[in-house]
CSV table of C-alpha atoms and ligand atoms in Angstrom, one decimal:
chain,number,residue,atom,x,y,z
A,9,MET,CA,-0.1,0.0,0.3
A,10,SER,CA,1.7,3.3,-1.0
A,11,LYS,CA,2.2,5.8,1.7
A,12,LYS,CA,-0.5,8.8,2.2
A,13,SER,CA,1.0,11.9,1.1
A,14,ILE,CA,0.9,14.9,3.3
A,15,LEU,CA,-1.0,16.7,0.4
A,16,ASP,CA,-4.2,14.3,0.4
A,17,THR,CA,-6.0,16.5,2.7
A,18,GLY,CA,-8.7,18.0,1.3
A,19,VAL,CA,-8.4,21.0,-0.5
A,20,ARG,CA,-11.3,19.6,-2.3
A,21,LYS,CA,-14.1,20.4,-0.4
A,22,VAL,CA,-14.6,24.2,-1.3
A,23,LYS,CA,-17.1,27.5,-0.2
A,24,ASN,CA,-17.1,30.5,-2.6
A,25,VAL,CA,-18.7,33.8,-1.2
A,26,GLY,CA,-22.4,34.0,-1.2
A,27,GLY,CA,-22.9,36.5,-3.6
A,28,PHE,CA,-21.0,39.7,-5.1
A,29,HIS,CA,-21.5,42.7,-6.9
A,30,PHE,CA,-18.6,43.8,-9.6
A,31,GLY,CA,-17.6,46.5,-11.2
A,32,SER,CA,-17.3,50.4,-11.1
A,33,GLY,CA,-19.5,52.1,-9.0
A,34,SER,CA,-20.6,48.8,-7.2
A,35,LEU,CA,-20.1,50.6,-3.8
A,36,GLU,CA,-23.5,52.6,-4.5
A,37,GLU,CA,-24.9,48.9,-3.4
A,38,LEU,CA,-23.4,48.5,0.1
A,39,PRO,CA,-25.9,50.4,1.7
A,40,THR,CA,-28.5,48.5,0.3
A,41,TYR,CA,-26.8,45.0,1.3
A,42,VAL,CA,-26.8,46.9,5.2
A,43,GLU,CA,-30.3,47.6,5.2
A,44,THR,CA,-31.4,44.2,4.4
A,45,ARG,CA,-29.3,42.7,7.3
A,46,ARG,CA,-30.9,45.7,9.7
A,47,ALA,CA,-34.3,45.3,8.9
A,48,ILE,CA,-33.5,41.2,9.3
A,49,ALA,CA,-32.5,42.3,12.9
A,50,ARG,CA,-35.0,44.3,13.6
A,51,GLU,CA,-37.8,41.9,12.8
A,52,GLN,CA,-36.0,39.7,15.2
A,53,LYS,CA,-35.4,42.0,17.7
A,54,LYS,CA,-31.9,42.1,17.8
A,55,CYS,CA,-29.2,44.8,17.3
A,56,GLU,CA,-29.6,47.0,14.5
A,57,GLY,CA,-26.3,48.7,14.7
A,58,VAL,CA,-23.6,47.5,11.7
A,59,VAL,CA,-20.0,47.6,12.7
A,60,PHE,CA,-17.7,49.1,9.9
A,61,LEU,CA,-13.7,48.4,9.9
A,62,VAL,CA,-12.3,50.6,7.1
A,63,ASP,CA,-8.9,50.8,6.0
A,64,HIS,CA,-6.8,54.1,7.9
A,65,PHE,CA,-6.5,55.5,4.5
A,66,PHE,CA,-10.1,56.4,3.9
A,67,ARG,CA,-10.2,58.3,7.2
A,68,GLY,CA,-11.5,61.7,6.5
A,69,GLN,CA,-12.6,61.0,3.3
A,70,GLU,CA,-15.9,62.4,4.1
A,71,GLU,CA,-17.2,61.8,0.4
A,72,ILE,CA,-16.8,58.3,0.6
A,73,LEU,CA,-17.7,57.3,3.9
A,74,ALA,CA,-21.0,59.0,3.0
A,75,ARG,CA,-22.0,56.4,0.6
A,76,ILE,CA,-21.3,53.1,2.9
A,77,GLY,CA,-24.3,53.4,3.9
A,78,ALA,CA,-23.3,54.1,8.2
A,79,HIS,CA,-26.2,55.6,10.3
A,80,VAL,CA,-25.1,57.7,13.3
A,81,SER,CA,-25.5,54.8,15.6
A,82,ASP,CA,-23.4,52.6,13.6
A,83,ARG,CA,-19.5,52.0,14.7
A,84,ILE,CA,-17.2,53.0,12.4
A,85,ALA,CA,-13.7,51.8,13.3
A,86,PHE,CA,-10.8,52.4,10.8
A,87,VAL,CA,-7.8,49.9,10.9
A,88,GLU,CA,-3.8,50.6,11.3
A,89,THR,CA,-2.4,48.6,8.5
A,90,LYS,CA,1.4,49.9,9.6
A,91,ASP,CA,1.5,45.8,10.8
A,92,GLU,CA,-0.2,43.2,10.0
A,93,PRO,CA,-2.8,41.5,12.2
A,94,THR,CA,-1.9,39.7,15.6
A,95,THR,CA,-4.2,37.4,17.6
A,96,ASP,CA,-3.9,40.2,20.4
A,97,GLY,CA,-4.9,42.8,18.5
A,98,ILE,CA,-8.1,41.0,17.1
A,99,ASP,CA,-8.9,40.1,20.7
A,100,GLN,CA,-8.8,43.9,21.7
A,101,LEU,CA,-10.4,45.1,19.4
A,102,THR,CA,-13.5,42.6,19.8
A,103,ARG,CA,-13.7,43.3,23.3
A,104,THR,CA,-13.9,47.2,22.3
A,105,LEU,CA,-16.8,46.1,20.1
A,106,ILE,CA,-18.5,44.3,22.9
A,107,ALA,CA,-17.7,47.1,25.6
A,108,GLU,CA,-19.3,49.5,23.4
A,109,GLY,CA,-22.4,47.5,22.5
A,110,TYR,CA,-21.5,46.1,19.3
A,111,GLY,CA,-21.0,42.3,20.9
A,112,GLU,CA,-23.9,41.4,18.0
A,113,PRO,CA,-24.1,43.7,15.2
A,114,ALA,CA,-26.4,43.3,12.4
A,115,ALA,CA,-23.9,43.1,10.0
A,116,LEU,CA,-19.9,43.7,9.8
A,117,VAL,CA,-18.4,45.8,7.1
A,118,GLY,CA,-14.7,45.0,6.3
A,119,MET,CA,-13.3,48.0,4.1
A,120,GLY,CA,-10.0,48.0,3.2
A,121,GLY,CA,-6.7,45.6,1.6
A,122,GLY,CA,-6.2,42.4,3.4
A,123,ILE,CA,-5.1,43.7,6.6
A,124,THR,CA,-8.6,45.3,7.1
A,125,MET,CA,-10.5,42.2,5.2
A,126,ASP,CA,-8.3,39.9,7.7
A,127,THR,CA,-9.7,41.7,10.7
A,128,ALA,CA,-13.1,41.7,9.7
A,129,LYS,CA,-13.2,38.1,8.8
A,130,ALA,CA,-11.4,37.2,12.2
A,131,VAL,CA,-13.4,39.4,14.7
A,132,SER,CA,-16.8,38.5,13.1
A,133,ASN,CA,-15.9,34.6,13.7
A,134,LEU,CA,-14.7,35.9,17.6
A,135,LEU,CA,-17.9,37.9,18.3
A,136,THR,CA,-20.3,34.7,17.7
A,137,ASN,CA,-17.6,32.0,19.1
A,138,GLY,CA,-16.4,33.6,21.8
A,139,GLY,CA,-12.5,33.2,23.4
A,140,ARG,CA,-9.2,34.4,21.6
A,141,ALA,CA,-8.3,34.7,18.1
A,142,ALA,CA,-5.4,31.9,19.1
A,143,GLN,CA,-7.6,29.5,19.6
A,144,TYR,CA,-8.9,29.2,16.2
A,145,GLN,CA,-5.5,29.3,14.3
A,146,GLY,CA,-5.8,26.0,12.7
A,147,TRP,CA,-8.0,24.1,10.1
A,148,ASP,CA,-11.8,23.9,11.2
A,149,LEU,CA,-11.6,24.8,14.6
A,150,VAL,CA,-14.2,27.7,14.1
A,151,LYS,CA,-18.0,25.9,15.3
A,152,ARG,CA,-20.2,28.8,14.6
A,153,PRO,CA,-21.2,31.0,11.7
A,154,GLY,CA,-19.5,34.4,12.4
A,155,ILE,CA,-21.8,37.5,11.8
A,156,TYR,CA,-22.7,38.4,8.8
A,157,LYS,CA,-20.0,39.9,7.2
A,158,ILE,CA,-19.4,41.8,4.2
A,159,ALA,CA,-16.2,42.5,2.1
A,160,VAL,CA,-15.4,45.8,0.1
A,161,PRO,CA,-11.7,45.6,-1.5
A,162,THR,CA,-10.0,48.6,-2.1
A,163,ILE,CA,-6.8,47.0,-3.2
A,164,SER,CA,-6.3,43.8,-5.2
A,165,GLY,CA,-4.2,41.0,-5.3
A,166,THR,CA,-4.6,38.7,-2.6
A,167,GLY,CA,-7.5,37.1,-3.5
A,168,ALA,CA,-8.5,37.9,0.9
A,169,GLU,CA,-12.1,38.7,0.1
A,170,ALA,CA,-12.5,35.2,-1.4
A,171,THR,CA,-10.6,32.9,0.8
A,172,ARG,CA,-11.5,31.1,3.5
A,173,THR,CA,-8.6,31.9,5.8
A,174,CYS,CA,-7.9,35.3,7.9
A,175,VAL,CA,-4.1,35.4,8.2
A,176,MET,CA,-2.9,36.7,12.0
A,177,ILE,CA,0.8,36.9,13.7
A,178,ASN,CA,0.4,35.1,17.0
A,179,LYS,CA,3.1,36.8,18.7
A,180,GLU,CA,3.6,34.5,21.8
A,181,ASN,CA,4.7,31.6,19.4
A,182,GLY,CA,5.6,33.2,16.8
A,183,LEU,CA,3.2,31.6,14.2
A,184,LYS,CA,1.6,32.9,11.2
A,185,LEU,CA,-1.7,31.2,10.5
A,186,GLY,CA,-5.2,31.8,10.0
A,187,MET,CA,-8.4,30.7,11.1
A,188,ASN,CA,-9.0,28.3,8.4
A,189,SER,CA,-12.6,27.8,8.2
A,190,ASP,CA,-16.0,27.5,6.1
A,191,HIS,CA,-17.2,30.4,8.2
A,192,THR,CA,-14.4,32.6,7.6
A,193,VAL,CA,-15.8,33.3,3.7
A,194,PHE,CA,-17.3,36.1,3.3
A,195,ASP,CA,-21.1,36.3,2.8
A,196,GLN,CA,-20.9,39.1,0.6
A,197,ILE,CA,-18.7,40.9,-1.6
A,198,VAL,CA,-18.7,44.7,-3.2
A,199,MET,CA,-16.0,45.0,-5.6
A,200,ASP,CA,-15.9,48.3,-7.1
A,201,PRO,CA,-12.7,48.7,-9.1
A,202,ASP,CA,-12.9,52.6,-8.3
A,203,LEU,CA,-11.7,52.3,-5.1
A,204,THR,CA,-8.2,51.3,-5.9
A,205,ALA,CA,-7.3,54.3,-8.0
A,206,THR,CA,-5.8,55.8,-5.0
A,207,VAL,CA,-3.5,53.2,-4.4
A,208,PRO,CA,0.5,54.2,-4.3
A,209,ARG,CA,2.3,52.5,-7.9
A,210,ASN,CA,4.6,50.5,-5.7
A,211,GLN,CA,1.8,49.0,-3.4
A,212,PHE,CA,-0.3,48.2,-6.1
A,213,PHE,CA,2.6,46.3,-8.3
A,214,TYR,CA,3.4,44.4,-4.9
A,215,THR,CA,-0.1,43.6,-3.9
A,216,GLY,CA,-1.1,42.3,-7.6
A,217,MET,CA,1.5,40.4,-7.7
A,218,ASP,CA,0.2,38.1,-5.0
A,219,ALA,CA,-2.5,36.7,-7.7
A,220,TYR,CA,0.2,36.0,-9.9
A,221,ILE,CA,2.8,34.4,-7.9
A,222,HIS,CA,0.7,32.1,-5.9
A,223,SER,CA,-1.2,31.0,-9.4
A,224,VAL,CA,2.6,30.7,-10.7
A,225,GLU,CA,3.6,28.3,-7.7
A,226,SER,CA,0.0,26.1,-7.9
A,227,LEU,CA,0.5,25.4,-11.4
A,228,SER,CA,4.6,24.1,-10.9
A,229,GLY,CA,3.4,21.9,-8.1
A,230,SER,CA,2.5,18.3,-8.5
A,231,TYR,CA,-0.6,18.8,-6.8
A,232,ARG,CA,-3.3,19.0,-8.8
A,233,ASN,CA,-6.9,20.4,-8.6
A,234,PRO,CA,-8.8,21.1,-12.4
A,235,VAL,CA,-10.7,23.9,-10.7
A,236,GLY,CA,-8.0,25.3,-9.2
A,237,ASP,CA,-5.9,24.9,-12.2
A,238,ALA,CA,-8.4,26.6,-14.5
A,239,TYR,CA,-8.7,29.6,-11.4
A,240,SER,CA,-4.7,29.8,-11.5
A,241,ARG,CA,-4.6,29.9,-15.5
A,242,GLU,CA,-7.1,32.8,-16.3
A,243,THR,CA,-5.4,34.8,-13.3
A,244,ILE,CA,-2.2,34.7,-15.4
A,245,GLN,CA,-3.7,35.8,-17.9
A,246,LEU,CA,-5.3,38.7,-16.5
A,247,CYS,CA,-2.1,39.6,-15.0
A,248,ARG,CA,-0.5,39.5,-18.0
A,249,ASP,CA,-2.8,41.8,-19.5
A,250,VAL,CA,-2.3,44.2,-16.5
A,251,PHE,CA,1.3,44.5,-16.3
A,252,LEU,CA,2.4,43.5,-19.4
A,253,GLU,CA,0.3,45.7,-21.4
A,254,GLY,CA,0.3,49.7,-20.9
A,255,ASP,CA,-0.6,51.3,-17.5
A,256,MET,CA,-1.2,49.1,-14.9
A,257,MET,CA,-3.3,51.4,-13.3
A,258,SER,CA,-5.7,52.6,-15.9
A,259,SER,CA,-9.2,52.0,-15.3
A,260,GLY,CA,-9.4,49.0,-17.5
A,261,SER,CA,-6.6,48.0,-16.0
A,262,ARG,CA,-7.6,48.2,-12.1
A,263,GLU,CA,-11.1,46.4,-13.3
A,264,LYS,CA,-8.7,43.2,-14.7
A,265,LEU,CA,-7.0,43.1,-11.5
A,266,MET,CA,-9.9,43.1,-9.2
A,267,VAL,CA,-11.2,40.0,-10.9
A,268,ALA,CA,-7.7,38.2,-11.1
A,269,SER,CA,-7.6,38.8,-7.1
A,270,TYR,CA,-11.0,37.6,-6.6
A,271,LEU,CA,-10.1,34.4,-8.9
A,272,GLY,CA,-6.6,33.7,-7.6
A,273,GLY,CA,-8.4,34.1,-3.7
A,274,CYS,CA,-10.6,30.9,-5.4
A,275,ALA,CA,-7.8,29.0,-6.8
A,276,ILE,CA,-6.1,28.8,-3.3
A,277,ALA,CA,-8.7,27.4,-1.7
A,278,THR,CA,-7.9,24.3,-3.8
A,279,SER,CA,-4.7,24.1,-4.2
A,280,TYR,CA,-1.2,24.4,-2.6
A,281,VAL,CA,1.6,27.2,-2.9
A,282,GLY,CA,4.8,26.3,-3.6
A,283,LEU,CA,8.8,27.7,-2.8
A,284,VAL,CA,7.8,31.4,-2.8
A,285,HIS,CA,5.1,31.8,-0.1
A,286,PRO,CA,7.3,29.7,2.6
A,287,PHE,CA,10.6,32.1,1.5
A,288,SER,CA,8.6,34.8,1.7
A,289,ALA,CA,6.9,33.6,5.4
A,290,GLY,CA,10.2,33.7,6.8
A,291,LEU,CA,11.1,37.1,5.6
A,292,SER,CA,7.7,38.2,7.5
A,293,VAL,CA,8.2,36.5,10.3
A,294,VAL,CA,11.6,37.2,11.1
A,295,LEU,CA,12.4,40.9,9.3
A,296,GLY,CA,8.6,42.2,9.4
A,297,LEU,CA,8.1,42.8,6.0
A,298,HIS,CA,4.9,42.9,4.6
A,299,HIS,CA,3.2,39.6,2.8
A,300,CYS,CA,3.3,40.7,-0.7
A,301,VAL,CA,6.5,43.2,-1.1
A,302,ALA,CA,8.0,40.0,0.9
A,303,ASN,CA,6.9,37.6,-1.8
A,304,CYS,CA,8.2,39.7,-4.8
A,305,ILE,CA,11.6,40.1,-2.8
A,306,ALA,CA,11.7,36.0,-2.7
A,307,LEU,CA,10.7,35.1,-6.5
A,308,ASN,CA,13.2,38.2,-7.6
A,309,ALA,CA,15.8,35.4,-6.2
A,310,MET,CA,14.5,32.0,-7.5
A,311,GLU,CA,14.9,31.9,-11.1
A,312,GLU,CA,16.6,28.9,-10.8
A,313,PHE,CA,13.4,27.4,-9.1
A,314,TYR,CA,10.8,29.2,-11.2
A,315,PRO,CA,12.7,30.2,-14.4
A,316,ASP,CA,9.5,31.2,-16.7
A,317,GLY,CA,7.7,32.8,-13.9
A,318,TRP,CA,11.0,35.0,-12.9
A,319,ALA,CA,11.6,36.1,-16.1
A,320,GLU,CA,8.1,37.4,-16.8
A,321,PHE,CA,7.9,38.9,-13.6
A,322,THR,CA,10.9,40.7,-14.2
A,323,ARG,CA,9.3,42.4,-17.6
A,324,MET,CA,6.3,43.3,-15.4
A,325,ALA,CA,8.4,45.2,-12.7
A,326,ARG,CA,10.8,46.7,-15.2
A,327,GLY,CA,8.0,47.5,-17.9
A,328,GLN,CA,6.0,49.4,-15.0
A,329,ASN,CA,9.2,51.3,-13.3
A,330,ILE,CA,9.0,49.7,-10.1
A,331,SER,CA,11.9,48.3,-8.0
A,332,ILE,CA,11.9,45.0,-6.0
A,333,PRO,CA,13.7,45.9,-2.5
A,334,GLU,CA,17.0,44.0,-2.0
A,335,GLY,CA,20.0,43.6,0.2
A,336,VAL,CA,17.4,42.7,3.0
A,337,CYS,CA,19.3,40.1,4.7
A,338,ALA,CA,22.6,42.0,4.1
A,339,ARG,CA,23.2,42.6,8.3
A,340,LEU,CA,21.7,39.7,9.5
A,341,ASP,CA,24.0,37.4,11.6
A,342,GLU,CA,24.2,33.3,12.0
A,343,ALA,CA,21.4,33.5,14.5
A,344,GLY,CA,19.2,35.4,11.9
A,345,PHE,CA,20.0,32.8,9.5
A,346,ARG,CA,18.9,29.9,11.3
A,347,ALA,CA,15.4,32.0,12.2
A,348,LEU,CA,14.9,32.2,8.7
A,349,TYR,CA,15.6,28.9,8.0
A,350,ASP,CA,13.5,27.5,10.9
A,351,ALA,CA,10.6,29.6,9.6
A,352,THR,CA,10.7,28.6,6.1
A,353,VAL,CA,10.9,24.8,6.2
A,354,ILE,CA,8.5,24.7,8.6
A,355,HIS,CA,6.0,24.8,5.8
A,356,GLU,CA,5.6,21.5,4.7
A,357,LYS,CA,2.7,21.3,2.3
A,358,PRO,CA,3.7,23.7,0.1
A,359,LEU,CA,7.5,22.7,-0.3
A,360,THR,CA,6.3,19.6,-0.5
A,361,ASN,CA,4.0,20.3,-3.5
A,362,ALA,CA,6.9,22.4,-5.2
A,363,LEU,CA,9.8,19.6,-4.4
A,364,GLY,CA,8.7,16.7,-3.3
A,365,GLU,CA,8.7,14.7,0.5
A,366,ASP,CA,12.4,15.2,0.5
A,367,PHE,CA,12.2,18.3,0.1
A,368,ARG,CA,14.7,19.2,3.1
A,369,ALA,CA,17.5,17.1,1.2
A,370,ILE,CA,17.3,20.0,-1.2
A,371,LEU,CA,16.8,22.6,0.8
A,372,THR,CA,19.6,22.4,3.0
A,373,TYR,CA,20.6,25.3,5.7
A,374,GLU,CA,23.2,26.1,3.6
A,375,ARG,CA,21.3,26.6,0.4
A,376,VAL,CA,18.2,28.3,2.0
A,377,VAL,CA,21.0,30.7,3.2
A,378,GLU,CA,22.4,31.2,-0.2
A,379,ILE,CA,18.8,31.8,-1.4
A,380,PHE,CA,18.2,34.7,1.2
A,381,GLN,CA,21.4,36.5,0.8
A,382,ARG,CA,20.6,37.1,-2.4
A,383,MET,CA,17.5,38.8,-1.7
B,407,LIG,P1,-2.9,45.8,3.1
B,407,LIG,O1,-4.2,45.9,3.7
B,407,LIG,O2,-1.6,45.0,3.4
B,407,LIG,O3,-2.7,47.6,2.8
B,407,LIG,C1,-1.5,47.7,1.8
B,407,LIG,C2,-1.5,49.4,1.9
B,407,LIG,O4,-2.3,50.0,1.2
B,407,LIG,C3,-1.6,50.1,3.3
B,407,LIG,O5,-1.0,50.9,3.5
B,407,LIG,C4,-3.2,50.3,3.0
B,407,LIG,O6,-3.5,51.5,3.8
B,407,LIG,C5,-3.1,50.8,1.9
B,407,LIG,N1,-4.6,50.9,1.0
B,407,LIG,C6,-5.3,50.1,0.6
B,407,LIG,N2,-5.9,50.8,-0.2
B,407,LIG,C7,-5.8,51.8,-0.6
B,407,LIG,C8,-6.6,52.4,-1.4
B,407,LIG,N3,-7.3,52.5,-1.8
B,407,LIG,N4,-5.8,53.9,-1.7
B,407,LIG,C9,-4.9,54.2,-1.4
B,407,LIG,N5,-3.9,53.2,0.0
B,407,LIG,C10,-4.8,51.9,0.3
B,407,LIG,O7,-3.2,45.6,1.6
B,407,LIG,P2,-2.6,44.0,1.0
B,407,LIG,O8,-1.5,43.8,0.4
B,407,LIG,O9,-3.9,43.5,0.3
B,407,LIG,O10,-2.9,42.9,2.0
B,407,LIG,C11,-2.1,42.2,2.9
B,407,LIG,C12,-2.3,41.3,3.9
B,407,LIG,O11,-3.3,40.2,3.6
B,407,LIG,C13,-1.3,40.6,5.1
B,407,LIG,O12,-2.0,40.8,6.1
B,407,LIG,C14,-1.8,39.1,4.1
B,407,LIG,O13,-0.9,38.1,5.4
B,407,LIG,C15,-2.8,39.0,3.9
B,407,LIG,N6,-3.2,38.2,3.1
B,407,LIG,C16,-4.5,37.1,3.4
B,407,LIG,C17,-4.8,36.5,2.7
B,407,LIG,C18,-5.8,35.5,2.7
B,407,LIG,O14,-6.3,34.7,1.9
B,407,LIG,N7,-7.0,35.8,3.9
B,407,LIG,C19,-4.0,36.3,1.2
B,407,LIG,C20,-2.7,36.8,1.2
B,407,LIG,C21,-2.3,37.7,1.9
B,408,LIG,ZN1,0.0,35.3,-1.0
């Protein structure tokens, strides 16, 4: 009897978002979705208040905030994006909302990038399940559906609007892991490409590349899922249109990248990444670099593993006049490289997908250090 692979763990069971509204001007639909939930709460004699978690970039942008459907009795909380979400930060925000009387809101809206959308997913689950965020880091640990949640992405690429996870860093044990659960999937998403016009160019490129990179990784791996493959192929094609043809931030390109992000998110649910994400996770955990720029730094040093993806990525960056940070490991000592190595090889599933079960024979300590030194 052949040994069971660690990749036979059922990324075949898939839940998609409840529904979406797509297109320029879609933000106008948000108040309707919110009012529907308020009406249901009123009928059930429950709290009609709605919580809006909004990327801090929109603080003071009254013209946009006037269009989200918030009443004076609702709670708008701005989400800082300097650091990626931590389990402690999620616990703190949840406690604050409960203390302010928003423990069971009619709906919870997450409007922003991956940080804000992941925060909304995690808080929604915690409000109905109780306990602390760290208890739910892992697979299928969330028992009850969360508060009805709506995403409004304002930057495209991670696919967080479509996935069944919300990534958080646990500072106590150094674990960067999400609440992987069907209950984490958004009930509704509003995708309005007009909202991404203000993203700074570098950030737009780095985050957009997340969709391209995880699709390249999935299609190069040994694990195959025909649905995931189809999503990944289309995601790559859309990224080519956006980053190789003309200005990546034209309205047509921003619309395409929003589709690529969503499809890429659907692809993640049914596939595994490869080498780039584990190395990127090492950079995030040890050096505090954010996910998307860390991915670009990692792929930039991986020509030997992804020659075609690397070459295309390089053309995309040059064509859009974006520079990828270099020399990020220049000042590390032996202990620093050891920490990077440990934080990388811990990701057994994607590394097995990329290199096979004996991946440690290929990714020796010396080889991993040499790759990091190139970043
Ligand atoms: P982000 O939330 O990190 O935001 C990036 C920057 O862009 C921030 O400074 C933010 O304030 C700014 N910004 C966002 N929208 C803007 C707009 N319209 N105009 C101007 N500035 C704007 O963005 P991200 O790269 O989408 O997310 C990264 C996070 O997503 C990480 O925490 C990562 O772990 C997580 N992630 C989650 C998943 C998932 O499936 N849940 C997948 C991949 C990554
Ligand atoms: Zn990613």
